[in-house]
Amino acid sequence: QVQLVESGGGLVQPGGSLRVSCAVSGFTLDYAAIAWFRQAPGKEREGVSCITSSDGSTYYADSVKGRFSISRDNAKNTVYLQMNSLKPEDTAVYYCATDLGPSCEDYGLEGLYDYWGQGTQVTVSS
């Protein structure tokens, strides 16, 4: 069965870095794109980044471009989100998701995704 499990969240000071992971099972990253979303208290879920299955093309929301980096390790069935220069407004629960398709087209539309992880909390605070 399809499963996604996030890990690596925590408390970090403004300007710091954190890497969150999404370990997948029940399917292969060779054929499925993975998206990262986040949801802050009182706000809607926001698409943050996506990586395709075919050529590893990456996509980022304007709010994180230049600070966040998405990557994957197909051998480990894991996708990573490296977050640098973190700001208090990056505080949120971070989720990974997939629709088992290869593309990141319209990745920010959460209704496209059938499978979600449970989320990992990232808190940026001094």
Short mmCIF file of N, CA, C and O in Angstrom, two decimals:
data_model
loop_
_atom_site.label_atom_id
_atom_site.label_comp_id
_atom_site.label_asym_id
_atom_site.label_seq_id
_atom_site.Cartn_x
_atom_site.Cartn_y
_atom_site.Cartn_z
N GLN A 1 0.84 -1.17 0.00
CA GLN A 1 0.00 0.00 0.00
C GLN A 1 0.89 1.24 0.00
O GLN A 1 2.01 1.20 0.51
N VAL A 2 0.35 2.31 -0.55
CA VAL A 2 1.11 3.55 -0.68
C VAL A 2 1.23 4.23 0.68
O VAL A 2 0.23 4.43 1.38
N GLN A 3 2.47 4.59 1.04
CA GLN A 3 2.70 5.31 2.29
C GLN A 3 3.75 6.37 2.07
O GLN A 3 4.71 6.16 1.32
N LEU A 4 3.57 7.51 2.75
CA LEU A 4 4.56 8.58 2.78
C LEU A 4 4.74 8.97 4.25
O LEU A 4 3.75 9.20 4.95
N VAL A 5 5.99 9.04 4.68
CA VAL A 5 6.28 9.35 6.08
C VAL A 5 7.31 10.47 6.14
O VAL A 5 8.45 10.28 5.70
N GLU A 6 6.89 11.61 6.69
CA GLU A 6 7.80 12.74 6.84
C GLU A 6 8.56 12.64 8.17
O GLU A 6 8.05 12.09 9.14
N SER A 7 9.75 13.21 8.16
CA SER A 7 10.55 13.29 9.38
C SER A 7 11.52 14.45 9.27
O SER A 7 11.70 15.01 8.18
N GLY A 8 12.14 14.81 10.39
CA GLY A 8 13.19 15.82 10.37
C GLY A 8 12.77 17.20 10.81
O GLY A 8 13.59 18.12 10.85
N GLY A 9 11.49 17.39 11.14
CA GLY A 9 11.06 18.70 11.60
C GLY A 9 11.64 19.01 12.97
O GLY A 9 12.24 18.15 13.63
N GLY A 10 11.44 20.25 13.39
CA GLY A 10 11.93 20.65 14.70
C GLY A 10 11.92 22.15 14.87
O GLY A 10 11.31 22.87 14.07
N LEU A 11 12.61 22.59 15.92
CA LEU A 11 12.71 24.01 16.23
C LEU A 11 14.07 24.53 15.76
O LEU A 11 15.11 23.92 16.05
N VAL A 12 14.06 25.63 15.04
CA VAL A 12 15.29 26.21 14.53
C VAL A 12 15.20 27.73 14.64
O VAL A 12 14.10 28.30 14.55
N GLN A 13 16.33 28.37 14.83
CA GLN A 13 16.36 29.83 14.94
C GLN A 13 16.26 30.48 13.57
O GLN A 13 16.66 29.87 12.56
N PRO A 14 15.74 31.69 13.51
CA PRO A 14 15.73 32.41 12.23
C PRO A 14 17.13 32.47 11.62
O PRO A 14 18.11 32.70 12.34
N GLY A 15 17.19 32.24 10.31
CA GLY A 15 18.46 32.19 9.61
C GLY A 15 19.09 30.82 9.58
O GLY A 15 20.07 30.60 8.86
N GLY A 16 18.53 29.89 10.33
CA GLY A 16 19.08 28.55 10.40
C GLY A 16 18.61 27.66 9.26
O GLY A 16 17.90 28.10 8.35
N SER A 17 19.04 26.39 9.33
CA SER A 17 18.72 25.42 8.28
C SER A 17 18.12 24.17 8.89
O SER A 17 18.38 23.84 10.05
N LEU A 18 17.36 23.47 8.07
CA LEU A 18 16.75 22.21 8.49
C LEU A 18 16.49 21.40 7.22
O LEU A 18 16.19 21.97 6.16
N ARG A 19 16.61 20.09 7.34
CA ARG A 19 16.26 19.22 6.22
C ARG A 19 15.16 18.27 6.67
O ARG A 19 15.33 17.53 7.64
N VAL A 20 14.05 18.28 5.94
CA VAL A 20 12.97 17.32 6.20
C VAL A 20 12.99 16.26 5.12
O VAL A 20 13.41 16.52 3.98
N SER A 21 12.55 15.07 5.50
CA SER A 21 12.59 13.91 4.60
C SER A 21 11.20 13.35 4.41
O SER A 21 10.34 13.46 5.29
N CYS A 22 11.01 12.72 3.26
CA CYS A 22 9.75 12.02 2.96
C CYS A 22 10.12 10.63 2.46
O CYS A 22 10.60 10.48 1.33
N ALA A 23 9.94 9.64 3.31
CA ALA A 23 10.22 8.25 2.94
C ALA A 23 8.96 7.62 2.38
O ALA A 23 7.90 7.69 3.02
N VAL A 24 9.07 7.02 1.20
CA VAL A 24 7.89 6.48 0.54
C VAL A 24 7.99 4.97 0.43
O VAL A 24 9.08 4.40 0.39
N SER A 25 6.83 4.32 0.36
CA SER A 25 6.77 2.88 0.15
C SER A 25 5.49 2.56 -0.61
O SER A 25 4.55 3.35 -0.63
N GLY A 26 5.48 1.40 -1.23
CA GLY A 26 4.32 0.98 -2.00
C GLY A 26 4.33 1.47 -3.44
O GLY A 26 3.42 1.14 -4.21
N PHE A 27 5.33 2.23 -3.81
CA PHE A 27 5.51 2.68 -5.18
C PHE A 27 6.97 3.12 -5.34
O PHE A 27 7.70 3.19 -4.35
N THR A 28 7.37 3.41 -6.56
CA THR A 28 8.75 3.79 -6.80
C THR A 28 8.85 5.24 -7.26
O THR A 28 8.03 5.72 -8.05
N LEU A 29 9.89 5.90 -6.79
CA LEU A 29 10.15 7.27 -7.21
C LEU A 29 10.58 7.36 -8.67
O LEU A 29 10.63 8.44 -9.23
N ASP A 30 10.88 6.23 -9.27
CA ASP A 30 11.25 6.22 -10.70
C ASP A 30 10.11 6.72 -11.57
O ASP A 30 10.33 7.21 -12.68
N TYR A 31 8.87 6.61 -11.07
CA TYR A 31 7.71 6.95 -11.89
C TYR A 31 6.79 7.99 -11.28
O TYR A 31 5.83 8.41 -11.92
N ALA A 32 7.06 8.40 -10.05
CA ALA A 32 6.13 9.30 -9.36
C ALA A 32 6.81 10.59 -8.93
O ALA A 32 7.87 10.57 -8.31
N ALA A 33 6.17 11.71 -9.27
CA ALA A 33 6.61 13.00 -8.75
C ALA A 33 6.17 13.15 -7.30
O ALA A 33 5.16 12.57 -6.89
N ILE A 34 6.92 13.96 -6.54
CA ILE A 34 6.60 14.22 -5.14
C ILE A 34 6.53 15.72 -4.92
O ILE A 34 7.41 16.46 -5.38
N ALA A 35 5.49 16.15 -4.24
CA ALA A 35 5.34 17.57 -3.90
C ALA A 35 5.42 17.76 -2.39
O ALA A 35 5.05 16.86 -1.62
N TRP A 36 5.90 18.93 -2.00
CA TRP A 36 5.88 19.34 -0.59
C TRP A 36 4.88 20.48 -0.44
O TRP A 36 4.87 21.42 -1.25
N PHE A 37 4.08 20.37 0.60
CA PHE A 37 3.14 21.41 0.98
C PHE A 37 3.44 21.83 2.41
O PHE A 37 4.13 21.11 3.15
N ARG A 38 2.89 22.95 2.81
CA ARG A 38 2.96 23.35 4.21
C ARG A 38 1.66 24.05 4.59
O ARG A 38 0.98 24.64 3.75
N GLN A 39 1.36 23.95 5.89
CA GLN A 39 0.16 24.61 6.39
C GLN A 39 0.47 25.25 7.74
O GLN A 39 0.81 24.56 8.70
N ALA A 40 0.36 26.57 7.76
CA ALA A 40 0.55 27.32 8.99
C ALA A 40 -0.80 27.46 9.70
O ALA A 40 -1.85 27.38 9.06
N PRO A 41 -0.78 27.68 11.01
CA PRO A 41 -2.04 27.82 11.76
C PRO A 41 -2.91 28.92 11.17
O PRO A 41 -2.46 30.03 10.92
N GLY A 42 -4.18 28.57 10.92
CA GLY A 42 -5.12 29.55 10.42
C GLY A 42 -4.98 29.87 8.95
O GLY A 42 -5.67 30.76 8.44
N LYS A 43 -4.10 29.17 8.25
CA LYS A 43 -3.89 29.43 6.83
C LYS A 43 -4.18 28.19 5.99
O LYS A 43 -4.20 27.07 6.51
N GLU A 44 -4.39 28.42 4.71
CA GLU A 44 -4.61 27.31 3.80
C GLU A 44 -3.30 26.58 3.51
O GLU A 44 -2.22 27.15 3.64
N ARG A 45 -3.43 25.33 3.11
CA ARG A 45 -2.25 24.56 2.73
C ARG A 45 -1.66 25.16 1.45
O ARG A 45 -2.39 25.47 0.50
N GLU A 46 -0.34 25.28 1.44
CA GLU A 46 0.37 25.95 0.35
C GLU A 46 1.37 25.00 -0.30
O GLU A 46 2.15 24.34 0.40
N GLY A 47 1.35 24.92 -1.63
CA GLY A 47 2.35 24.13 -2.34
C GLY A 47 3.69 24.83 -2.27
O GLY A 47 3.80 26.01 -2.60
N VAL A 48 4.73 24.12 -1.87
CA VAL A 48 6.05 24.70 -1.65
C VAL A 48 7.03 24.31 -2.76
O VAL A 48 7.77 25.15 -3.26
N SER A 49 7.02 23.03 -3.13
CA SER A 49 8.03 22.55 -4.08
C SER A 49 7.58 21.22 -4.66
O SER A 49 6.71 20.54 -4.10
N CYS A 50 8.19 20.85 -5.78
CA CYS A 50 7.88 19.58 -6.42
C CYS A 50 9.07 19.11 -7.23
O CYS A 50 9.83 19.95 -7.76
N ILE A 51 9.23 17.79 -7.33
CA ILE A 51 10.29 17.21 -8.14
C ILE A 51 9.67 16.12 -9.02
O ILE A 51 8.92 15.27 -8.53
N THR A 52 9.99 16.16 -10.32
CA THR A 52 9.42 15.17 -11.24
C THR A 52 10.15 13.84 -11.13
O THR A 52 11.25 13.75 -10.60
N SER A 53 9.53 12.82 -11.70
CA SER A 53 10.14 11.49 -11.65
C SER A 53 11.13 11.27 -12.80
O SER A 53 12.10 10.55 -12.64
N SER A 54 10.86 11.88 -13.94
CA SER A 54 11.62 11.55 -15.14
C SER A 54 13.02 12.15 -15.12
O SER A 54 14.02 11.44 -15.03
N ASP A 55 13.09 13.47 -15.17
CA ASP A 55 14.39 14.13 -15.26
C ASP A 55 14.76 14.89 -13.99
O ASP A 55 15.76 15.61 -13.99
N GLY A 56 13.94 14.76 -12.96
CA GLY A 56 14.25 15.43 -11.70
C GLY A 56 14.10 16.93 -11.76
O GLY A 56 14.74 17.65 -10.97
N SER A 57 13.27 17.43 -12.68
CA SER A 57 13.02 18.87 -12.72
C SER A 57 12.40 19.31 -11.40
O SER A 57 11.60 18.58 -10.81
N THR A 58 12.76 20.51 -10.96
CA THR A 58 12.29 21.00 -9.67
C THR A 58 11.52 22.31 -9.83
O THR A 58 11.78 23.09 -10.75
N TYR A 59 10.59 22.53 -8.92
CA TYR A 59 9.73 23.70 -8.95
C TYR A 59 9.59 24.23 -7.52
O TYR A 59 9.54 23.43 -6.57
N TYR A 60 9.49 25.55 -7.41
CA TYR A 60 9.42 26.18 -6.10
C TYR A 60 8.41 27.32 -6.09
O TYR A 60 8.27 28.04 -7.08
N ALA A 61 7.75 27.48 -4.95
CA ALA A 61 6.93 28.66 -4.74
C ALA A 61 7.84 29.88 -4.62
O ALA A 61 8.99 29.77 -4.16
N ASP A 62 7.33 31.02 -5.02
CA ASP A 62 8.13 32.25 -4.96
C ASP A 62 8.61 32.53 -3.54
O ASP A 62 9.70 33.08 -3.34
N SER A 63 7.82 32.15 -2.56
CA SER A 63 8.13 32.46 -1.16
C SER A 63 9.36 31.70 -0.65
O SER A 63 9.94 32.09 0.36
N VAL A 64 9.76 30.63 -1.35
CA VAL A 64 10.90 29.83 -0.87
C VAL A 64 12.02 29.74 -1.90
O VAL A 64 13.08 29.18 -1.62
N LYS A 65 11.81 30.29 -3.07
CA LYS A 65 12.80 30.20 -4.15
C LYS A 65 14.12 30.80 -3.71
O LYS A 65 14.16 31.90 -3.14
N GLY A 66 15.21 30.08 -3.95
CA GLY A 66 16.53 30.56 -3.56
C GLY A 66 16.93 30.17 -2.15
O GLY A 66 18.09 30.30 -1.77
N ARG A 67 15.97 29.68 -1.35
CA ARG A 67 16.25 29.27 0.03
C ARG A 67 16.04 27.77 0.24
O ARG A 67 16.75 27.15 1.03
N PHE A 68 15.07 27.20 -0.44
CA PHE A 68 14.75 25.77 -0.29
C PHE A 68 15.25 25.01 -1.51
O PHE A 68 15.30 25.54 -2.63
N SER A 69 15.60 23.74 -1.28
CA SER A 69 16.06 22.88 -2.36
C SER A 69 15.47 21.49 -2.18
O SER A 69 15.63 20.88 -1.13
N ILE A 70 14.82 20.99 -3.23
CA ILE A 70 14.23 19.65 -3.18
C ILE A 70 15.14 18.69 -3.93
O ILE A 70 15.73 19.04 -4.96
N SER A 71 15.25 17.46 -3.42
CA SER A 71 16.07 16.45 -4.08
C SER A 71 15.48 15.07 -3.77
O SER A 71 14.60 14.95 -2.91
N ARG A 72 15.97 14.06 -4.46
CA ARG A 72 15.47 12.71 -4.20
C ARG A 72 16.61 11.72 -4.28
O ARG A 72 17.60 11.94 -4.98
N ASP A 73 16.46 10.62 -3.56
CA ASP A 73 17.38 9.49 -3.61
C ASP A 73 16.53 8.27 -3.91
O ASP A 73 15.90 7.70 -3.00
N ASN A 74 16.47 7.88 -5.18
CA ASN A 74 15.58 6.78 -5.57
C ASN A 74 15.97 5.47 -4.89
O ASN A 74 15.10 4.67 -4.56
N ALA A 75 17.25 5.27 -4.67
CA ALA A 75 17.70 4.02 -4.03
C ALA A 75 17.18 3.92 -2.60
O ALA A 75 16.95 2.81 -2.09
N LYS A 76 17.00 5.06 -1.95
CA LYS A 76 16.50 5.08 -0.58
C LYS A 76 15.01 5.36 -0.51
O LYS A 76 14.44 5.46 0.58
N ASN A 77 14.38 5.53 -1.68
CA ASN A 77 12.94 5.83 -1.72
C ASN A 77 12.59 7.04 -0.86
O ASN A 77 11.59 7.04 -0.13
N THR A 78 13.42 8.06 -0.95
CA THR A 78 13.28 9.23 -0.07
C THR A 78 13.45 10.52 -0.87
O THR A 78 14.32 10.61 -1.74
N VAL A 79 12.61 11.48 -0.53
CA VAL A 79 12.71 12.83 -1.08
C VAL A 79 13.02 13.78 0.07
O VAL A 79 12.49 13.63 1.17
N TYR A 80 13.89 14.75 -0.20
CA TYR A 80 14.34 15.68 0.83
C TYR A 80 13.94 17.10 0.46
O TYR A 80 13.85 17.46 -0.71
N LEU A 81 13.73 17.90 1.51
CA LEU A 81 13.54 19.34 1.33
C LEU A 81 14.54 20.03 2.25
O LEU A 81 14.37 20.01 3.47
N GLN A 82 15.58 20.58 1.64
CA GLN A 82 16.59 21.32 2.39
C GLN A 82 16.13 22.77 2.50
O GLN A 82 15.88 23.42 1.48
N MET A 83 16.02 23.26 3.73
CA MET A 83 15.50 24.60 3.97
C MET A 83 16.58 25.44 4.63
O MET A 83 17.04 25.12 5.73
N ASN A 84 17.01 26.49 3.94
CA ASN A 84 18.04 27.39 4.44
C ASN A 84 17.47 28.78 4.66
O ASN A 84 16.39 29.11 4.16
N SER A 85 18.20 29.60 5.40
CA SER A 85 17.79 30.98 5.66
C SER A 85 16.34 31.03 6.13
O SER A 85 15.53 31.83 5.63
N LEU A 86 16.02 30.18 7.07
CA LEU A 86 14.63 30.06 7.52
C LEU A 86 14.15 31.32 8.21
O LEU A 86 14.91 32.01 8.90
N LYS A 87 12.86 31.60 8.00
CA LYS A 87 12.21 32.78 8.56
C LYS A 87 11.05 32.33 9.46
O LYS A 87 10.50 31.25 9.27
N PRO A 88 10.63 33.17 10.39
CA PRO A 88 9.49 32.80 11.24
C PRO A 88 8.25 32.45 10.41
O PRO A 88 7.48 31.56 10.81
N GLU A 89 8.09 33.08 9.27
CA GLU A 89 6.91 32.78 8.43
C GLU A 89 7.00 31.43 7.74
O GLU A 89 6.04 31.01 7.09
N ASP A 90 8.12 30.73 7.86
CA ASP A 90 8.21 29.36 7.35
C ASP A 90 7.65 28.35 8.35
O ASP A 90 7.54 27.16 8.04
N THR A 91 7.29 28.82 9.54
CA THR A 91 6.71 27.93 10.55
C THR A 91 5.41 27.33 10.03
O THR A 91 4.50 28.05 9.62
N ALA A 92 5.34 26.00 10.05
CA ALA A 92 4.18 25.29 9.51
C ALA A 92 4.37 23.80 9.71
O ALA A 92 5.46 23.34 10.05
N VAL A 93 3.30 23.06 9.47
CA VAL A 93 3.42 21.61 9.32
C VAL A 93 3.72 21.34 7.85
O VAL A 93 3.01 21.85 6.97
N TYR A 94 4.75 20.57 7.61
CA TYR A 94 5.18 20.27 6.24
C TYR A 94 4.74 18.85 5.87
O TYR A 94 4.96 17.90 6.63
N TYR A 95 4.11 18.74 4.70
CA TYR A 95 3.58 17.48 4.20
C TYR A 95 4.18 17.15 2.83
O TYR A 95 4.39 18.05 2.02
N CYS A 96 4.40 15.87 2.56
CA CYS A 96 4.70 15.45 1.21
C CYS A 96 3.48 14.72 0.65
O CYS A 96 2.68 14.16 1.40
N ALA A 97 3.37 14.76 -0.67
CA ALA A 97 2.19 14.20 -1.31
C ALA A 97 2.53 13.71 -2.71
O ALA A 97 3.48 14.19 -3.33
N THR A 98 1.70 12.78 -3.21
CA THR A 98 1.87 12.30 -4.57
C THR A 98 0.53 11.88 -5.15
O THR A 98 -0.39 11.48 -4.41
N ASP A 99 0.41 11.98 -6.48
CA ASP A 99 -0.74 11.39 -7.18
C ASP A 99 -0.28 10.22 -8.03
O ASP A 99 -1.06 9.73 -8.85
N LEU A 100 0.97 9.78 -7.80
CA LEU A 100 1.61 8.66 -8.49
C LEU A 100 1.89 8.94 -9.96
O LEU A 100 2.36 8.04 -10.68
N GLY A 101 1.63 10.16 -10.42
CA GLY A 101 1.97 10.53 -11.78
C GLY A 101 3.35 11.14 -11.85
O GLY A 101 3.92 11.52 -10.82
N PRO A 102 3.94 11.28 -13.04
CA PRO A 102 5.31 11.72 -13.18
C PRO A 102 5.52 13.23 -13.18
O PRO A 102 6.66 13.69 -13.08
N SER A 103 4.44 13.98 -13.30
CA SER A 103 4.54 15.42 -13.58
C SER A 103 4.32 16.28 -12.34
O SER A 103 3.65 15.87 -11.39
N CYS A 104 4.89 17.49 -12.41
CA CYS A 104 4.65 18.49 -11.38
C CYS A 104 3.70 19.59 -11.87
O CYS A 104 3.57 20.63 -11.22
N GLU A 105 3.05 19.35 -12.98
CA GLU A 105 2.14 20.36 -13.51
C GLU A 105 1.05 20.65 -12.49
O GLU A 105 0.44 19.75 -11.93
N ASP A 106 0.82 21.94 -12.24
CA ASP A 106 -0.20 22.37 -11.27
C ASP A 106 0.05 21.78 -9.88
O ASP A 106 -0.90 21.51 -9.14
N TYR A 107 1.30 21.61 -9.50
CA TYR A 107 1.62 20.90 -8.26
C TYR A 107 1.05 21.57 -7.04
O TYR A 107 0.88 20.95 -6.00
N GLY A 108 0.74 22.85 -7.13
CA GLY A 108 0.24 23.57 -5.97
C GLY A 108 -1.23 23.32 -5.65
O GLY A 108 -1.73 23.81 -4.63
N LEU A 109 -1.91 22.55 -6.49
CA LEU A 109 -3.33 22.27 -6.28
C LEU A 109 -3.47 21.02 -5.42
O LEU A 109 -3.34 19.89 -5.91
N GLU A 110 -3.76 21.19 -4.15
CA GLU A 110 -3.76 20.03 -3.25
C GLU A 110 -4.82 19.01 -3.61
O GLU A 110 -4.67 17.83 -3.29
N GLY A 111 -5.88 19.43 -4.29
CA GLY A 111 -6.92 18.48 -4.67
C GLY A 111 -6.47 17.42 -5.67
O GLY A 111 -7.16 16.42 -5.86
N LEU A 112 -5.31 17.63 -6.30
CA LEU A 112 -4.80 16.66 -7.27
C LEU A 112 -4.24 15.42 -6.61
O LEU A 112 -4.06 14.39 -7.24
N TYR A 113 -3.92 15.53 -5.32
CA TYR A 113 -3.13 14.49 -4.66
C TYR A 113 -4.01 13.52 -3.87
O TYR A 113 -4.84 13.91 -3.07
N ASP A 114 -3.75 12.23 -4.11
CA ASP A 114 -4.50 11.18 -3.42
C ASP A 114 -3.81 10.70 -2.15
O ASP A 114 -4.47 10.15 -1.27
N TYR A 115 -2.50 10.88 -2.11
CA TYR A 115 -1.73 10.28 -1.01
C TYR A 115 -0.90 11.36 -0.31
O TYR A 115 -0.19 12.13 -0.97
N TRP A 116 -1.02 11.35 1.02
CA TRP A 116 -0.35 12.34 1.86
C TRP A 116 0.35 11.67 3.03
O TRP A 116 -0.11 10.65 3.52
N GLY A 117 1.41 12.30 3.48
CA GLY A 117 2.01 11.89 4.74
C GLY A 117 1.29 12.53 5.90
O GLY A 117 0.35 13.32 5.71
N GLN A 118 1.76 12.23 7.11
CA GLN A 118 1.10 12.74 8.32
C GLN A 118 1.58 14.14 8.70
O GLN A 118 0.96 14.80 9.53
N GLY A 119 2.70 14.57 8.09
CA GLY A 119 3.22 15.90 8.35
C GLY A 119 4.30 15.92 9.42
O GLY A 119 4.36 15.04 10.28
N THR A 120 5.16 16.92 9.34
CA THR A 120 6.19 17.14 10.36
C THR A 120 6.24 18.64 10.66
O THR A 120 6.20 19.46 9.74
N GLN A 121 6.29 18.97 11.94
CA GLN A 121 6.22 20.36 12.38
C GLN A 121 7.59 21.03 12.25
O GLN A 121 8.60 20.50 12.76
N VAL A 122 7.60 22.18 11.61
CA VAL A 122 8.80 23.01 11.54
C VAL A 122 8.47 24.35 12.21
O VAL A 122 7.50 25.02 11.82
N THR A 123 9.24 24.70 13.23
CA THR A 123 9.02 25.95 13.95
C THR A 123 10.29 26.79 13.88
O THR A 123 11.37 26.31 14.26
N VAL A 124 10.15 28.01 13.38
CA VAL A 124 11.28 28.93 13.27
C VAL A 124 11.06 30.06 14.27
O VAL A 124 10.15 30.88 14.10
N SER A 125 11.87 30.05 15.30
CA SER A 125 11.67 31.02 16.38
C SER A 125 12.95 31.18 17.17
O SER A 125 13.74 30.23 17.32
N SER A 126 13.16 32.38 17.70
CA SER A 126 14.31 32.62 18.56
C SER A 126 13.92 32.41 20.02
O SER A 126 14.77 32.53 20.91
#
